[in-house]
Short mmCIF file of C-alpha atoms in Angstrom, two decimals:
data_model
loop_
_atom_site.label_atom_id
_atom_site.label_comp_id
_atom_site.label_asym_id
_atom_site.label_seq_id
_atom_site.Cartn_x
_atom_site.Cartn_y
_atom_site.Cartn_z
CA UNK E 164 236.40 -20.26 157.50
CA UNK E 165 233.85 -22.65 159.09
CA UNK E 166 234.29 -25.28 156.37
CA UNK E 167 238.03 -25.22 157.11
CA UNK E 168 237.77 -26.25 160.73
CA UNK E 169 238.71 -29.75 161.82
CA UNK E 170 236.01 -29.79 164.48
CA UNK E 171 232.42 -30.13 163.43
CA UNK E 172 229.27 -29.95 165.52
CA UNK E 173 228.94 -33.10 167.60
CA UNK E 174 232.61 -33.88 167.64
CA UNK E 175 234.13 -34.70 171.04
CA UNK E 176 237.50 -33.36 172.12
CA UNK E 177 239.68 -34.83 174.83
CA UNK E 178 241.94 -31.97 175.86
CA UNK E 179 245.21 -32.91 177.51
CA UNK E 180 247.59 -30.88 179.58
CA UNK E 181 250.75 -32.67 178.56
CA UNK E 182 252.27 -33.45 175.13
CA UNK E 183 253.66 -36.74 176.44
CA UNK E 184 250.23 -37.91 177.70
CA UNK E 185 248.42 -36.90 174.47
CA UNK E 186 250.98 -38.68 172.32
CA UNK E 187 250.82 -41.83 174.44
CA UNK E 188 247.04 -41.70 174.45
CA UNK E 189 247.00 -41.38 170.65
CA UNK E 190 249.28 -44.43 170.33
CA UNK E 191 247.21 -46.53 172.72
CA UNK E 192 243.88 -45.69 171.13
CA UNK E 193 245.07 -46.20 167.55
CA UNK E 194 246.54 -49.49 168.66
CA UNK E 195 243.01 -50.50 169.60
CA UNK E 196 241.69 -49.38 166.18
CA UNK E 197 239.77 -46.52 167.74
CA UNK E 198 239.32 -43.54 165.49
CA UNK E 199 241.03 -40.51 166.97
CA UNK E 200 242.78 -37.56 165.39
CA UNK E 201 245.36 -35.48 167.22
CA UNK E 202 244.71 -31.80 166.53
CA UNK E 203 245.50 -28.45 168.10
CA UNK E 204 242.98 -27.57 170.80
CA UNK E 205 240.87 -24.51 169.82
CA UNK E 206 242.04 -21.24 171.25
CA UNK E 207 239.09 -20.96 173.56
CA UNK E 208 239.98 -24.28 175.11
CA UNK E 209 243.68 -23.59 175.30
CA UNK E 210 245.73 -25.50 177.75
CA UNK E 211 249.47 -25.69 178.35
CA UNK E 212 250.22 -28.03 175.52
CA UNK E 213 247.19 -27.04 173.42
CA UNK E 214 246.56 -30.49 171.99
CA UNK E 215 243.40 -32.57 171.83
CA UNK E 216 242.20 -35.90 170.50
CA UNK E 217 239.11 -35.60 168.33
CA UNK E 218 236.64 -38.48 168.24
CA UNK E 219 232.99 -39.34 167.68
CA UNK E 220 230.22 -40.34 170.03
CA UNK E 221 230.26 -43.92 168.81
CA UNK E 222 233.76 -44.46 170.13
CA UNK E 223 233.30 -42.43 173.34
CA UNK E 224 232.81 -45.32 175.73
CA UNK E 225 235.64 -47.44 174.39
CA UNK E 226 237.97 -44.45 174.35
CA UNK E 227 237.24 -43.45 177.92
CA UNK E 228 237.51 -47.03 179.19
CA UNK E 229 240.91 -47.35 177.50
CA UNK E 230 242.14 -44.05 178.87
CA UNK E 231 241.04 -45.08 182.39
CA UNK E 232 242.74 -48.47 182.03
CA UNK E 233 245.99 -46.83 180.80
CA UNK E 234 245.80 -44.00 183.42
CA UNK E 235 245.88 -41.51 180.55
CA UNK E 236 242.73 -39.46 181.27
CA UNK E 237 242.60 -35.98 179.74
CA UNK E 238 242.11 -32.76 181.55
CA UNK E 239 238.57 -32.67 180.24
CA UNK E 240 236.33 -33.76 177.40
CA UNK E 241 234.02 -31.37 175.59
CA UNK E 242 231.59 -31.50 172.70
CA UNK E 243 231.23 -28.96 169.96
CA UNK E 244 227.68 -27.63 169.86
CA UNK E 245 225.74 -25.10 167.78
CA UNK E 246 227.21 -21.66 167.40
CA UNK E 247 230.82 -22.97 167.57
CA UNK E 248 230.65 -23.32 171.34
CA UNK E 249 231.93 -26.15 173.44
CA UNK E 250 230.18 -27.94 176.31
CA UNK E 251 232.27 -29.81 178.92
CA UNK E 252 230.90 -33.37 179.13
CA UNK E 253 233.59 -34.83 181.45
CA UNK E 254 236.08 -33.08 183.74
CA UNK E 255 239.01 -34.76 185.42
CA UNK E 256 238.69 -32.43 188.45
CA UNK E 257 235.28 -33.88 189.16
CA UNK E 258 236.47 -37.50 189.13
CA UNK E 259 238.64 -39.58 191.44
CA UNK E 260 240.67 -42.30 189.80
CA UNK D 173 254.60 -33.70 113.12
CA UNK D 174 257.75 -35.09 114.84
CA UNK D 175 257.47 -37.84 117.44
CA UNK D 176 259.73 -38.15 120.38
CA UNK D 177 259.93 -41.31 122.53
CA UNK D 178 260.13 -40.58 126.25
CA UNK D 179 259.19 -44.06 127.42
CA UNK D 180 261.41 -45.66 130.06
CA UNK D 181 262.72 -42.26 131.10
CA UNK D 182 262.93 -41.33 134.75
CA UNK D 183 261.36 -38.17 136.13
CA UNK D 184 261.89 -35.30 135.25
CA UNK D 185 263.56 -36.29 131.95
CA UNK D 186 260.27 -36.58 129.98
CA UNK D 187 259.23 -33.03 130.87
CA UNK D 188 262.67 -31.63 130.02
CA UNK D 189 262.71 -33.44 126.69
CA UNK D 190 259.23 -32.23 125.82
CA UNK D 191 260.22 -28.66 126.81
CA UNK D 192 263.23 -28.71 124.50
CA UNK D 193 261.24 -30.25 121.66
CA UNK D 194 258.44 -27.68 121.93
CA UNK D 195 261.00 -24.81 121.98
CA UNK D 196 262.40 -26.05 118.66
CA UNK D 197 259.37 -27.56 116.94
CA UNK D 198 256.27 -25.83 118.34
CA UNK D 199 254.21 -29.00 118.24
CA UNK D 200 255.04 -32.64 118.81
CA UNK D 201 253.77 -36.14 119.42
CA UNK D 202 255.37 -37.71 122.45
CA UNK D 203 255.30 -41.37 123.63
CA UNK D 204 255.15 -41.78 127.39
CA UNK D 205 254.77 -44.35 130.13
CA UNK D 206 251.50 -44.24 132.08
CA UNK D 207 251.38 -42.57 135.50
CA UNK D 208 253.59 -39.71 136.62
CA UNK D 209 255.41 -39.19 133.21
CA UNK D 210 252.10 -38.79 131.36
CA UNK D 211 250.52 -36.66 134.08
CA UNK D 212 253.54 -34.41 134.45
CA UNK D 213 253.97 -33.79 130.71
CA UNK D 214 250.27 -33.16 130.20
CA UNK D 215 250.21 -30.71 133.11
CA UNK D 216 253.42 -28.99 131.97
CA UNK D 217 252.07 -28.41 128.44
CA UNK D 218 248.55 -27.49 129.63
CA UNK D 219 249.90 -24.92 132.12
CA UNK D 220 251.70 -23.22 129.22
CA UNK D 221 248.63 -22.92 127.05
CA UNK D 222 249.24 -25.92 124.76
CA UNK D 223 246.48 -28.23 123.67
CA UNK D 224 247.09 -31.86 124.74
CA UNK D 225 245.37 -34.80 123.07
CA UNK D 226 245.99 -38.08 124.90
CA UNK D 227 245.70 -41.51 123.27
CA UNK D 228 246.36 -44.87 124.87
CA UNK D 229 248.64 -47.15 122.92
CA UNK D 230 249.86 -50.71 123.40
CA UNK D 231 253.05 -49.60 125.18
CA UNK D 232 251.86 -46.51 127.06
CA UNK D 233 250.40 -43.22 125.90
CA UNK D 234 250.83 -40.96 122.92
CA UNK D 235 250.30 -37.24 123.63
CA UNK D 236 249.79 -34.88 120.74
CA UNK D 237 250.82 -31.42 121.90
CA UNK D 238 249.89 -28.39 119.76
CA UNK D 239 250.09 -24.69 120.40
CA UNK D 240 246.80 -23.15 121.53
CA UNK D 241 246.03 -19.46 121.86
CA UNK D 242 248.52 -17.80 124.17
CA UNK D 243 250.82 -20.84 124.37
CA UNK D 244 254.20 -19.94 125.66
CA UNK D 245 256.79 -22.63 126.44
CA UNK D 246 258.88 -20.25 128.48
CA UNK D 247 256.11 -19.20 130.79
CA UNK D 248 256.01 -20.61 134.29
CA UNK D 249 252.99 -22.35 135.85
CA UNK D 250 250.20 -20.03 136.77
CA UNK D 251 250.66 -18.43 140.21
CA UNK D 252 250.70 -14.88 141.52
CA UNK D 253 254.08 -13.46 142.19
CA UNK D 254 252.97 -12.41 145.65
CA UNK D 255 251.83 -15.88 146.59
CA UNK D 256 253.35 -17.90 149.34
CA UNK D 257 254.61 -21.40 148.64
CA UNK D 258 255.35 -23.92 151.35
CA UNK D 259 258.15 -26.33 150.60
CA UNK D 260 257.73 -29.25 153.03
CA UNK D 261 260.94 -31.28 153.09
CA UNK D 262 260.16 -33.77 155.83
CA UNK D 263 257.31 -35.48 157.67
CA UNK D 264 258.69 -33.87 160.84
CA UNK D 265 258.94 -30.22 161.81
CA UNK D 266 262.23 -28.97 163.24
CA UNK D 267 265.29 -30.80 164.61
CA UNK D 268 264.92 -33.00 167.66
CA UNK D 269 263.15 -36.21 168.56
CA UNK D 270 261.31 -37.77 165.62
CA UNK D 271 258.18 -38.25 167.71
CA UNK D 272 258.07 -34.57 168.63
CA UNK D 273 258.84 -33.49 165.05
CA UNK D 274 255.94 -35.52 163.70
CA UNK D 275 253.64 -34.11 166.36
CA UNK D 276 254.70 -30.54 165.53
CA UNK D 277 254.13 -31.10 161.80
CA UNK D 278 250.61 -32.34 162.40
CA UNK D 279 249.97 -29.44 164.71
CA UNK D 280 251.37 -26.96 162.19
CA UNK D 281 249.27 -28.13 159.25
CA UNK D 282 246.09 -28.38 161.35
CA UNK D 283 246.75 -24.88 162.68
CA UNK D 284 247.10 -23.63 159.14
CA UNK D 285 243.44 -24.17 158.67
CA UNK D 286 242.65 -21.58 161.26
CA UNK D 287 245.03 -18.99 159.79
CA UNK D 288 243.59 -16.14 157.73
CA UNK D 289 245.90 -16.41 154.71
CA UNK D 290 246.81 -19.62 153.08
CA UNK D 291 249.68 -20.55 150.77
CA UNK D 292 248.88 -20.89 147.14
CA UNK D 293 250.78 -24.19 146.90
CA UNK D 294 252.28 -26.74 149.19
CA UNK D 295 255.05 -28.89 147.75
CA UNK D 296 255.98 -32.08 149.61
CA UNK D 297 259.40 -33.56 148.95
CA UNK D 298 261.61 -36.22 150.52
CA UNK D 299 259.83 -37.84 153.54
CA UNK D 300 257.32 -34.98 153.37
CA UNK D 301 255.46 -37.12 150.79
CA UNK D 302 254.45 -39.46 153.65
CA UNK D 303 252.04 -36.72 154.72
CA UNK D 304 250.02 -36.87 151.48
CA UNK D 305 249.76 -40.64 151.22
CA UNK D 306 247.75 -43.48 152.76
CA UNK D 307 248.09 -43.72 156.53
CA UNK D 308 248.74 -40.03 157.05
CA UNK D 309 246.83 -38.25 159.80
CA UNK D 310 246.81 -35.07 157.68
CA UNK D 311 244.66 -36.24 154.74
CA UNK D 312 241.51 -34.64 156.15
CA UNK D 313 243.30 -31.32 156.79
CA UNK D 314 245.03 -31.41 153.38
CA UNK D 315 241.64 -32.15 151.74
CA UNK D 316 240.19 -29.03 153.41
CA UNK D 317 243.18 -26.94 152.28
CA UNK D 318 242.77 -28.22 148.72
CA UNK D 319 239.09 -27.35 148.94
CA UNK D 320 240.00 -23.72 149.54
CA UNK D 321 242.21 -23.68 146.46
CA UNK D 322 245.61 -24.63 147.92
CA UNK D 323 247.48 -26.82 145.41
CA UNK D 324 248.89 -29.94 147.01
CA UNK D 325 251.86 -31.32 145.14
CA UNK D 326 254.04 -34.34 145.95
CA UNK D 327 257.40 -35.20 144.43
CA UNK D 328 256.89 -38.16 142.10
CA UNK D 329 260.53 -39.28 142.47
CA UNK D 330 260.17 -39.27 146.23
CA UNK D 331 256.95 -41.26 146.11
CA UNK D 332 258.73 -43.78 143.89
CA UNK D 333 261.68 -43.92 146.26
CA UNK D 334 259.48 -44.80 149.23
CA UNK D 335 257.40 -47.19 147.15
CA UNK D 336 254.19 -45.27 147.84
CA UNK D 337 253.38 -43.88 144.43
CA UNK D 338 250.09 -45.75 144.37
CA UNK D 339 249.22 -44.56 147.87
CA UNK D 340 248.99 -40.84 147.02
CA UNK D 341 245.62 -39.69 148.37
CA UNK D 342 246.02 -35.89 148.48
CA UNK D 343 246.79 -33.62 145.53
CA UNK D 344 248.90 -34.77 142.58
CA UNK D 345 252.48 -35.52 141.70
CA UNK D 346 254.99 -32.97 140.46
CA UNK D 347 258.56 -33.09 139.19
CA UNK D 348 261.74 -31.23 140.10
CA UNK D 349 261.63 -28.89 137.04
CA UNK D 350 258.16 -27.66 137.98
CA UNK D 351 259.23 -27.40 141.60
CA UNK D 352 262.26 -25.32 140.70
CA UNK D 353 260.17 -23.04 138.46
CA UNK D 354 257.61 -22.59 141.18
CA UNK D 355 260.24 -21.66 143.76
CA UNK D 356 261.86 -19.19 141.39
CA UNK D 357 258.57 -17.53 140.35
CA UNK D 358 257.25 -16.86 143.82
CA UNK D 359 258.33 -14.00 146.03
CA UNK D 360 257.93 -15.89 149.24
CA UNK D 361 258.88 -19.51 149.78
CA UNK D 362 258.64 -20.94 153.30
CA UNK D 363 260.67 -24.11 153.82
CA UNK D 364 259.58 -26.47 156.54
#
């Protein structure tokens, strides 16, 4: 099953709480040629809409800057780590924008 | 050995002509255009146990098709009767706004990867073929599904209609005769 998952160790996930916001964020980031993939959020990270944008470390800064600029910040960003777990690396509740 | 000329025929006419010829003659040499006609005929004959020898000629390809052990022109492509086949008829899932439909289709196919049981085959027709071609967000997921043994098939006629035949990046092409046979030979077909 592991080789079937779309999320590998090291991948970052921006998890959103609204389908409209995640779709708009996907459009904006792809328009900037940033590599993101809209996927279902894993069950253990489930939110209301259950959608996330997957991306890599190398695009992290540009993606977060674009999301701040467009006022499209996600609910939180997490990273997949060993053992199939996720670590929160950024949380909207902890930030004032 | 008789030769039949199937060049300049539109899909699925070459496969149907070859099927009829093999029913009557047992073995044939068939002239075909390169691309989907050649691939479809070779796959059709191969799936039924025939030996296919392909030779390139000036104006396309010549396939020599002879009966191997267990060849049976009436048999359907290999698949278990209990298998599930997904017939994906659009690049969107459900009725409603296009944007939402495209999102739901992406979500559905990505979620499929986490499901325990997988379909044996996914057939993409009409605008569904946009999901298997260049620019699709589902190529990675479809590649993973193919890696587990799911057959990914796209309608050659549909690819041709949309002008994206050379953009197919996941699975291979199929024709309507094979699609019909697949749908009739499987107990469960799920249409999306």
